[in-house]
Amino acid sequence: GKSISSKALRSNLNALSLESETCVAKVTPERIYSVACHPNPSHIIACAGDKRGHVGIWNVDQYGVNAKQDDESSSDGVYLFKPFNGAVSSLTWNQSGTSLLAASYDGSVRSFDVEKQVFQEVFATYSDDDVYKDKLGYNRDGGYRSWLQSLELDHRFGNDCFFLSTSEGNVMHVDLRSKGKVTFDQTLSEKKINTMSFHPNGYTMATAGLSTVVQLWDIRSMSDSTRKKPKPLAWQNVGKSINSAYFSPSGKRLLTTTMMDHLDILEDAHLASGAVKTPKTRIKHDNRTGRWLSTFMARWHPTSFSGDEIFVIGSMAKPRQIEVFGGNGGLLREISGGALTAVASRCCFHPSAEKLIVIGGNSSGRVTIAR
């Protein structure tokens, strides 16, 4: 699609508003762990997953007047489901917007079919009990301390393959084509892996989590037959736990949110080897969300705007705000307004390259839309 030029980006950013009460809705009953936005360029459909396994889907354009005629209950355009028994750690729409993939701490991945309006299990980790022998995730469950922490679609194969990272420090590649298989399941860390990110080149993967090290891997060296632990190509020692590390749309940058109270941007990390000593850019940022708020995870806009890669992150600052930065680390806009009354821990952009829309989810289950 078209991308926004720098001038248009500037005016789009300046126009973002959080003043109207129609900017905010209660989308889930509990604290939000994950947010996603439907790719349809002409609608805003915001999704949030919460701590107890609810997924709320908010059709923002249905808010208020036009929906009231249908029936009072759906007057705010929010539809609530409870597909899981644990926190919803990841939400990802497929590119066509026909299905939403969700991963949970309960060890399952479910797909929401937009046409049928139902969630169906597509993968789950099971114990080694014989009753699960024919399940794809047989013997992949590490017990009660094991859960699915993040999910990312494998862009090489449309919607049929995805990566999962776990609390046990494993990364799995699940292939749902034909009969389905787990292509690999490798232990890459002794501790929880919060995120894995797949580079546009189709083989470099970045992992980050409680081990305090960002690591880069070549997935071509991974298979389910070898139990040998692969060696990372490159790594960066951060020193404290890492909330997330994501490649930018071009793959040139790797953006890391850390408990060291900064955001790091590495350049060409996929070409690095050995220890990466210093990031290209380091931004001071208060990431001390405390125990009652979900942590911050800076997220890229999925399309770059005429060469401008931008990212969004919540903020501890008052008055409450959501921050948008440029790929070079410059703060482009602090979005605040009457509709934003709490810290938006988990944020994302609408995938549209035509118009800038920012979505934030907070710890009381409310979602705020800046547009």
Tab-separated table of N, CA and C in Angstrom, residues 107-246:
chain	number	residue	atom	x	y	z
A	107	GLY	N	-1.376	-22.676	27.755
A	107	GLY	CA	-0.660	-23.613	26.886
A	107	GLY	C	-1.308	-23.839	25.543
A	108	SER	N	-2.360	-23.082	25.232
A	108	SER	CA	-3.039	-23.316	23.950
A	108	SER	C	-2.966	-22.111	23.025
A	109	VAL	N	-3.093	-22.405	21.731
A	109	VAL	CA	-3.231	-21.370	20.697
A	109	VAL	C	-4.595	-21.578	20.066
A	110	ARG	N	-5.376	-20.510	19.997
A	110	ARG	CA	-6.692	-20.617	19.372
A	110	ARG	C	-6.830	-19.593	18.267
A	111	SER	N	-7.622	-19.960	17.278
A	111	SER	CA	-7.845	-19.077	16.150
A	111	SER	C	-9.303	-18.638	16.153
A	112	PHE	N	-9.522	-17.322	16.065
A	112	PHE	CA	-10.881	-16.783	16.017
A	112	PHE	C	-11.264	-16.607	14.561
A	113	ASP	N	-12.334	-17.288	14.160
A	113	ASP	CA	-12.822	-17.188	12.788
A	113	ASP	C	-13.856	-16.066	12.725
A	114	VAL	N	-13.572	-15.045	11.922
A	114	VAL	CA	-14.428	-13.854	11.873
A	114	VAL	C	-15.826	-14.199	11.358
A	115	GLU	N	-15.889	-15.066	10.348
A	115	GLU	CA	-17.187	-15.448	9.781
A	115	GLU	C	-18.045	-16.187	10.813
A	116	LYS	N	-17.424	-17.188	11.448
A	116	LYS	CA	-18.205	-18.050	12.364
A	116	LYS	C	-18.296	-17.470	13.771
A	117	GLN	N	-17.443	-16.457	14.066
A	117	GLN	CA	-17.427	-15.834	15.400
A	117	GLN	C	-17.133	-16.841	16.520
A	118	VAL	N	-16.226	-17.793	16.241
A	118	VAL	CA	-15.855	-18.746	17.283
A	118	VAL	C	-14.338	-18.912	17.348
A	119	PHE	N	-13.871	-19.294	18.521
A	119	PHE	CA	-12.460	-19.627	18.730
A	119	PHE	C	-12.301	-21.136	18.652
A	120	GLN	N	-11.291	-21.585	17.921
A	120	GLN	CA	-11.004	-23.023	17.851
A	120	GLN	C	-9.546	-23.273	18.193
A	121	GLU	N	-9.301	-24.340	18.953
A	121	GLU	CA	-7.926	-24.674	19.294
A	121	GLU	C	-7.197	-25.160	18.037
A	122	VAL	N	-6.030	-24.561	17.762
A	122	VAL	CA	-5.227	-25.029	16.625
A	122	VAL	C	-3.951	-25.723	17.104
A	123	PHE	N	-3.570	-25.439	18.362
A	123	PHE	CA	-2.371	-26.080	18.910
A	123	PHE	C	-2.426	-25.942	20.421
A	124	ALA	N	-1.896	-26.943	21.125
A	124	ALA	CA	-1.736	-26.811	22.573
A	124	ALA	C	-0.621	-27.733	23.026
A	125	THR	N	0.020	-27.351	24.120
A	125	THR	CA	1.045	-28.222	24.695
A	125	THR	C	0.344	-29.204	25.630
A	126	TYR	N	0.736	-30.481	25.530
A	126	TYR	CA	0.144	-31.527	26.370
A	126	TYR	C	1.246	-32.270	27.116
A	127	SER	N	0.844	-32.964	28.176
A	127	SER	CA	1.803	-33.776	28.922
A	127	SER	C	2.111	-35.048	28.134
A	128	ASP	N	2.914	-35.937	28.728
A	128	ASP	CA	3.272	-37.167	28.022
A	128	ASP	C	2.293	-38.299	28.332
A	129	ASP	N	1.113	-37.939	28.867
A	129	ASP	CA	0.085	-38.958	29.123
A	129	ASP	C	-0.385	-39.549	27.791
A	130	ASP	N	-0.562	-40.882	27.769
A	130	ASP	CA	-0.919	-41.571	26.522
A	130	ASP	C	-2.192	-41.045	25.855
A	131	VAL	N	-3.117	-40.505	26.645
A	131	VAL	CA	-4.368	-40.037	26.038
A	131	VAL	C	-4.131	-38.907	25.038
A	132	TYR	N	-2.975	-38.232	25.140
A	132	TYR	CA	-2.687	-37.111	24.238
A	132	TYR	C	-1.771	-37.500	23.079
A	133	LYS	N	-1.529	-38.800	22.926
A	133	LYS	CA	-0.505	-39.253	21.973
A	133	LYS	C	-0.705	-38.736	20.558
A	134	ASP	N	-1.971	-38.572	20.149
A	134	ASP	CA	-2.221	-38.141	18.769
A	134	ASP	C	-2.299	-36.618	18.647
A	135	LYS	N	-2.019	-35.901	19.736
A	135	LYS	CA	-2.067	-34.436	19.685
A	135	LYS	C	-0.738	-33.890	19.170
A	136	LEU	N	-0.835	-32.799	18.412
A	136	LEU	CA	0.362	-32.169	17.848
A	136	LEU	C	1.334	-31.726	18.952
A	137	GLY	N	0.788	-31.288	20.081
A	137	GLY	CA	1.649	-30.777	21.150
A	137	GLY	C	1.937	-31.797	22.232
A	138	TYR	N	1.813	-33.094	21.880
A	138	TYR	CA	2.074	-34.179	22.843
A	138	TYR	C	3.474	-34.050	23.444
A	139	ASN	N	3.558	-34.145	24.758
A	139	ASN	CA	4.832	-34.131	25.475
A	139	ASN	C	5.616	-32.821	25.305
A	140	ARG	N	4.908	-31.734	25.013
A	140	ARG	CA	5.594	-30.435	24.882
A	140	ARG	C	5.383	-29.572	26.121
A	141	ASP	N	4.594	-30.084	27.081
A	141	ASP	CA	4.249	-29.271	28.234
A	141	ASP	C	5.227	-29.518	29.366
A	142	GLY	N	5.772	-28.458	29.908
A	142	GLY	CA	6.756	-28.605	30.982
A	142	GLY	C	6.151	-28.545	32.371
A	143	GLY	N	4.831	-28.721	32.481
A	143	GLY	CA	4.215	-28.690	33.811
A	143	GLY	C	3.649	-27.322	34.142
A	144	TYR	N	3.287	-27.137	35.402
A	144	TYR	CA	2.545	-25.924	35.765
A	144	TYR	C	3.366	-24.643	35.639
A	145	ARG	N	4.688	-24.771	35.575
A	145	ARG	CA	5.521	-23.572	35.409
A	145	ARG	C	5.732	-23.220	33.933
A	146	SER	N	5.055	-23.957	33.072
A	146	SER	CA	5.288	-23.786	31.632
A	146	SER	C	4.083	-23.126	30.979
A	147	TRP	N	4.326	-22.051	30.251
A	147	TRP	CA	3.209	-21.443	29.515
A	147	TRP	C	3.718	-20.781	28.243
A	148	LEU	N	2.777	-20.398	27.367
A	148	LEU	CA	3.132	-19.750	26.108
A	148	LEU	C	3.222	-18.248	26.341
A	149	GLN	N	4.381	-17.700	26.056
A	149	GLN	CA	4.638	-16.296	26.364
A	149	GLN	C	4.432	-15.390	25.152
A	150	SER	N	4.773	-15.871	23.954
A	150	SER	CA	4.559	-15.015	22.781
A	150	SER	C	4.343	-15.870	21.546
A	151	LEU	N	3.692	-15.270	20.559
A	151	LEU	CA	3.414	-15.939	19.286
A	151	LEU	C	3.732	-14.964	18.174
A	152	GLU	N	4.384	-15.454	17.119
A	152	GLU	CA	4.590	-14.619	15.935
A	152	GLU	C	4.359	-15.467	14.695
A	153	LEU	N	3.585	-14.907	13.757
A	153	LEU	CA	3.343	-15.617	12.499
A	153	LEU	C	4.650	-15.755	11.728
A	154	ASP	N	4.819	-16.880	11.058
A	154	ASP	CA	5.960	-17.083	10.159
A	154	ASP	C	5.561	-16.519	8.798
A	155	HIS	N	6.102	-15.344	8.476
A	155	HIS	CA	5.647	-14.627	7.278
A	155	HIS	C	5.944	-15.377	5.978
A	156	ARG	N	6.741	-16.444	6.059
A	156	ARG	CA	7.045	-17.194	4.832
A	156	ARG	C	5.861	-18.040	4.381
A	157	PHE	N	4.967	-18.372	5.316
A	157	PHE	CA	3.918	-19.347	4.999
A	157	PHE	C	2.515	-18.854	5.346
A	158	GLY	N	2.242	-17.586	5.126
A	158	GLY	CA	0.884	-17.107	5.400
A	158	GLY	C	0.474	-17.357	6.834
A	159	ASN	N	-0.721	-17.952	7.023
A	159	ASN	CA	-1.243	-18.096	8.387
A	159	ASN	C	-0.997	-19.470	8.971
A	160	ASP	N	-0.340	-20.339	8.227
A	160	ASP	CA	-0.327	-21.745	8.630
A	160	ASP	C	0.825	-22.130	9.537
A	161	CYS	N	1.763	-21.220	9.725
A	161	CYS	CA	2.926	-21.542	10.554
A	161	CYS	C	3.190	-20.384	11.509
A	162	PHE	N	3.610	-20.729	12.718
A	162	PHE	CA	3.934	-19.672	13.670
A	162	PHE	C	5.002	-20.151	14.649
A	163	PHE	N	5.634	-19.160	15.266
A	163	PHE	CA	6.628	-19.406	16.311
A	163	PHE	C	5.978	-19.145	17.668
A	164	LEU	N	6.402	-19.904	18.669
A	164	LEU	CA	5.953	-19.687	20.036
A	164	LEU	C	7.179	-19.618	20.942
A	165	SER	N	7.148	-18.715	21.916
A	165	SER	CA	8.185	-18.770	22.949
A	165	SER	C	7.518	-19.107	24.276
A	166	THR	N	8.267	-19.765	25.173
A	166	THR	CA	7.662	-20.261	26.404
A	166	THR	C	8.370	-19.735	27.652
A	167	SER	N	7.684	-19.917	28.773
A	167	SER	CA	8.229	-19.517	30.069
A	167	SER	C	9.426	-20.373	30.460
A	168	GLU	N	9.576	-21.497	29.776
A	168	GLU	CA	10.682	-22.412	30.088
A	168	GLU	C	11.948	-22.111	29.274
A	169	GLY	N	11.876	-21.098	28.417
A	169	GLY	CA	13.037	-20.751	27.600
A	169	GLY	C	13.109	-21.500	26.281
A	170	ASN	N	11.970	-22.027	25.830
A	170	ASN	CA	11.937	-22.729	24.548
A	170	ASN	C	11.338	-21.855	23.452
A	171	VAL	N	11.748	-22.136	22.215
A	171	VAL	CA	11.051	-21.589	21.049
A	171	VAL	C	10.625	-22.761	20.191
A	172	MET	N	9.349	-22.734	19.783
A	172	MET	CA	8.796	-23.789	18.924
A	172	MET	C	8.398	-23.193	17.598
A	173	HIS	N	8.487	-24.000	16.551
A	173	HIS	CA	7.909	-23.622	15.264
A	173	HIS	C	6.823	-24.642	14.951
A	174	VAL	N	5.601	-24.155	14.802
A	174	VAL	CA	4.458	-25.035	14.561
A	174	VAL	C	3.970	-24.838	13.130
A	175	ASP	N	3.829	-25.951	12.407
A	175	ASP	CA	3.404	-25.933	11.006
A	175	ASP	C	2.056	-26.657	10.923
A	176	LEU	N	0.997	-25.895	10.615
A	176	LEU	CA	-0.347	-26.483	10.601
A	176	LEU	C	-0.743	-27.005	9.219
A	177	ARG	N	0.177	-26.923	8.256
A	177	ARG	CA	-0.163	-27.419	6.923
A	177	ARG	C	-0.271	-28.937	6.938
A	178	SER	N	-1.033	-29.490	6.014
A	178	SER	CA	-1.339	-30.930	5.936
A	178	SER	C	-1.664	-31.481	7.322
A	179	LYS	N	-0.901	-32.452	7.795
A	179	LYS	CA	-1.269	-33.074	9.077
A	179	LYS	C	-0.837	-32.254	10.287
A	180	GLY	N	0.063	-31.307	10.039
A	180	GLY	CA	0.563	-30.501	11.149
A	180	GLY	C	1.779	-31.131	11.793
A	181	LYS	N	2.763	-30.295	12.126
A	181	LYS	CA	3.937	-30.821	12.824
A	181	LYS	C	4.619	-29.698	13.599
A	182	VAL	N	5.393	-30.109	14.588
A	182	VAL	CA	6.259	-29.154	15.277
A	182	VAL	C	7.618	-29.273	14.598
A	183	THR	N	7.971	-28.244	13.803
A	183	THR	CA	9.205	-28.292	13.019
A	183	THR	C	10.423	-28.341	13.934
A	184	PHE	N	10.390	-27.494	14.981
A	184	PHE	CA	11.429	-27.612	16.005
A	184	PHE	C	10.891	-27.106	17.338
A	185	ASP	N	11.530	-27.572	18.389
A	185	ASP	CA	11.217	-27.129	19.744
A	185	ASP	C	12.548	-27.115	20.465
A	186	GLN	N	13.161	-25.932	20.558
A	186	GLN	CA	14.532	-25.839	21.074
A	186	GLN	C	14.581	-25.019	22.349
A	187	THR	N	15.353	-25.495	23.313
A	187	THR	CA	15.600	-24.711	24.520
A	187	THR	C	16.723	-23.721	24.201
A	188	LEU	N	16.379	-22.425	24.207
A	188	LEU	CA	17.374	-21.412	23.840
A	188	LEU	C	17.796	-20.574	25.044
A	189	SER	N	17.117	-20.790	26.179
A	189	SER	CA	17.455	-20.013	27.365
A	189	SER	C	17.091	-20.826	28.599
A	190	GLU	N	17.783	-20.530	29.698
A	190	GLU	CA	17.413	-21.214	30.949
A	190	GLU	C	16.186	-20.576	31.573
A	191	LYS	N	15.840	-19.383	31.087
A	191	LYS	CA	14.741	-18.635	31.692
A	191	LYS	C	13.711	-18.257	30.642
A	192	LYS	N	12.616	-17.690	31.127
A	192	LYS	CA	11.493	-17.324	30.251
A	192	LYS	C	11.931	-16.442	29.086
A	193	ILE	N	11.429	-16.774	27.899
A	193	ILE	CA	11.651	-15.926	26.718
A	193	ILE	C	10.384	-15.092	26.512
A	194	ASN	N	10.502	-13.781	26.727
A	194	ASN	CA	9.325	-12.915	26.615
A	194	ASN	C	8.872	-12.722	25.177
A	195	THR	N	9.841	-12.561	24.270
A	195	THR	CA	9.475	-12.370	22.861
A	195	THR	C	10.459	-13.089	21.965
A	196	MET	N	9.948	-13.509	20.814
A	196	MET	CA	10.824	-13.876	19.714
A	196	MET	C	10.364	-13.053	18.526
A	197	SER	N	11.299	-12.643	17.701
A	197	SER	CA	10.962	-11.814	16.544
A	197	SER	C	11.674	-12.375	15.330
A	198	PHE	N	10.932	-12.474	14.233
A	198	PHE	CA	11.451	-13.112	13.020
A	198	PHE	C	11.803	-12.039	12.003
A	199	HIS	N	13.048	-12.079	11.524
A	199	HIS	CA	13.537	-11.058	10.589
A	199	HIS	C	12.918	-11.252	9.197
A	200	PRO	N	12.724	-10.156	8.445
A	200	PRO	CA	12.191	-10.289	7.072
A	200	PRO	C	13.031	-11.206	6.167
A	201	ASN	N	14.317	-11.430	6.514
A	201	ASN	CA	15.146	-12.289	5.652
A	201	ASN	C	14.695	-13.752	5.667
A	202	GLY	N	13.834	-14.108	6.639
A	202	GLY	CA	13.297	-15.469	6.649
A	202	GLY	C	14.157	-16.495	7.366
A	203	TYR	N	15.226	-16.067	8.046
A	203	TYR	CA	15.999	-17.054	8.815
A	203	TYR	C	16.588	-16.531	10.127
A	204	THR	N	16.676	-15.214	10.309
A	204	THR	CA	17.233	-14.716	11.566
A	204	THR	C	16.112	-14.485	12.575
A	205	MET	N	16.345	-14.929	13.806
A	205	MET	CA	15.362	-14.775	14.863
A	205	MET	C	16.034	-14.140	16.068
A	206	ALA	N	15.323	-13.211	16.722
A	206	ALA	CA	15.839	-12.598	17.948
A	206	ALA	C	15.003	-13.063	19.129
A	207	THR	N	15.659	-13.458	20.226
A	207	THR	CA	14.931	-13.822	21.440
A	207	THR	C	15.392	-12.936	22.589
A	208	ALA	N	14.467	-12.683	23.532
A	208	ALA	CA	14.802	-11.841	24.677
A	208	ALA	C	13.894	-12.199	25.839
A	209	GLY	N	14.405	-12.020	27.055
A	209	GLY	CA	13.578	-12.346	28.218
A	209	GLY	C	14.335	-12.175	29.519
A	210	LEU	N	14.065	-13.088	30.447
A	210	LEU	CA	14.615	-12.952	31.796
A	210	LEU	C	16.105	-13.250	31.882
A	211	SER	N	16.670	-13.834	30.819
A	211	SER	CA	18.109	-14.136	30.863
A	211	SER	C	18.960	-12.876	30.763
A	212	THR	N	18.347	-11.738	30.499
A	212	THR	CA	18.985	-10.408	30.386
A	212	THR	C	19.861	-10.241	29.148
A	213	VAL	N	19.741	-11.203	28.203
A	213	VAL	CA	20.549	-11.128	26.974
A	213	VAL	C	19.627	-11.211	25.756
A	214	VAL	N	19.826	-10.297	24.798
A	214	VAL	CA	19.161	-10.433	23.499
A	214	VAL	C	20.025	-11.371	22.677
A	215	GLN	N	19.406	-12.395	22.089
A	215	GLN	CA	20.204	-13.339	21.301
A	215	GLN	C	19.658	-13.453	19.887
A	216	LEU	N	20.593	-13.598	18.938
A	216	LEU	CA	20.212	-13.753	17.529
A	216	LEU	C	20.594	-15.140	17.049
A	217	TRP	N	19.650	-15.770	16.337
A	217	TRP	CA	19.804	-17.164	15.927
A	217	TRP	C	19.525	-17.315	14.444
A	218	ASP	N	20.074	-18.383	13.880
A	218	ASP	CA	19.720	-18.768	12.513
A	218	ASP	C	18.821	-19.997	12.625
A	219	ILE	N	17.552	-19.847	12.231
A	219	ILE	CA	16.627	-20.970	12.442
A	219	ILE	C	16.938	-22.147	11.520
A	220	ARG	N	17.781	-21.921	10.517
A	220	ARG	CA	18.120	-23.036	9.620
A	220	ARG	C	18.944	-24.098	10.332
A	221	SER	N	19.503	-23.708	11.487
A	221	SER	CA	20.300	-24.695	12.234
A	221	SER	C	19.444	-25.443	13.250
A	222	MET	N	18.126	-25.207	13.216
A	222	MET	CA	17.260	-25.834	14.219
A	222	MET	C	16.376	-26.899	13.593
A	223	SER	N	16.303	-28.047	14.255
A	223	SER	CA	15.359	-29.065	13.797
A	223	SER	C	14.887	-29.820	15.017
A	224	ASP	N	13.792	-30.553	14.874
A	224	ASP	CA	13.272	-31.223	16.057
A	224	ASP	C	14.024	-32.516	16.349
A	225	SER	N	14.836	-32.947	15.388
A	225	SER	CA	15.534	-34.215	15.615
A	225	SER	C	16.779	-34.029	16.486
A	226	THR	N	17.388	-32.832	16.404
A	226	THR	CA	18.602	-32.649	17.212
A	226	THR	C	18.232	-32.088	18.569
A	227	ARG	N	18.764	-32.668	19.597
A	227	ARG	CA	18.545	-32.140	20.941
A	227	ARG	C	19.695	-31.192	21.316
A	228	LYS	N	20.657	-31.094	20.400
A	228	LYS	CA	21.820	-30.240	20.660
A	228	LYS	C	21.388	-28.773	20.662
A	229	LYS	N	21.802	-28.054	21.675
A	229	LYS	CA	21.411	-26.649	21.755
A	229	LYS	C	22.168	-25.843	20.701
A	230	PRO	N	21.438	-25.118	19.844
A	230	PRO	CA	22.139	-24.302	18.840
A	230	PRO	C	22.915	-23.168	19.517
A	231	LYS	N	23.869	-22.619	18.786
A	231	LYS	CA	24.646	-21.505	19.333
A	231	LYS	C	24.140	-20.195	18.709
A	232	PRO	N	24.005	-19.137	19.536
A	232	PRO	CA	23.569	-17.861	18.969
A	232	PRO	C	24.640	-17.265	18.055
A	233	LEU	N	24.195	-16.550	17.015
A	233	LEU	CA	25.131	-15.876	16.103
A	233	LEU	C	25.704	-14.633	16.782
A	234	ALA	N	24.820	-13.937	17.512
A	234	ALA	CA	25.229	-12.681	18.148
A	234	ALA	C	24.369	-12.470	19.382
A	235	TRP	N	24.837	-11.594	20.262
A	235	TRP	CA	24.072	-11.342	21.488
A	235	TRP	C	24.434	-9.980	22.041
A	236	GLN	N	23.508	-9.436	22.835
A	236	GLN	CA	23.780	-8.192	23.558
A	236	GLN	C	23.415	-8.401	25.017
A	237	ASN	N	24.378	-8.215	25.913
A	237	ASN	CA	24.111	-8.317	27.343
A	237	ASN	C	23.493	-7.016	27.822
A	238	VAL	N	22.265	-7.093	28.339
A	238	VAL	CA	21.576	-5.879	28.764
A	238	VAL	C	21.778	-5.627	30.248
A	239	GLY	N	21.814	-6.697	31.052
A	239	GLY	CA	22.080	-6.521	32.473
A	239	GLY	C	20.858	-6.669	33.356
A	240	LYS	N	19.676	-6.399	32.799
A	240	LYS	CA	18.437	-6.663	33.527
A	240	LYS	C	17.461	-7.316	32.563
A	241	SER	N	16.335	-7.755	33.127
A	241	SER	CA	15.402	-8.504	32.302
A	241	SER	C	14.882	-7.654	31.131
A	242	ILE	N	14.561	-8.345	30.031
A	242	ILE	CA	14.161	-7.675	28.788
A	242	ILE	C	12.699	-8.003	28.497
A	243	ASN	N	11.883	-6.955	28.374
A	243	ASN	CA	10.449	-7.153	28.133
A	243	ASN	C	10.173	-7.618	26.714
A	244	SER	N	10.917	-7.041	25.756
A	244	SER	CA	10.648	-7.368	24.353
A	244	SER	C	11.807	-6.923	23.477
A	245	ALA	N	11.938	-7.594	22.327
A	245	ALA	CA	12.912	-7.190	21.303
A	245	ALA	C	12.278	-7.511	19.952
A	246	TYR	N	12.028	-6.472	19.148
A	246	TYR	CA	11.318	-6.649	17.872
A	246	TYR	C	12.098	-6.048	16.711
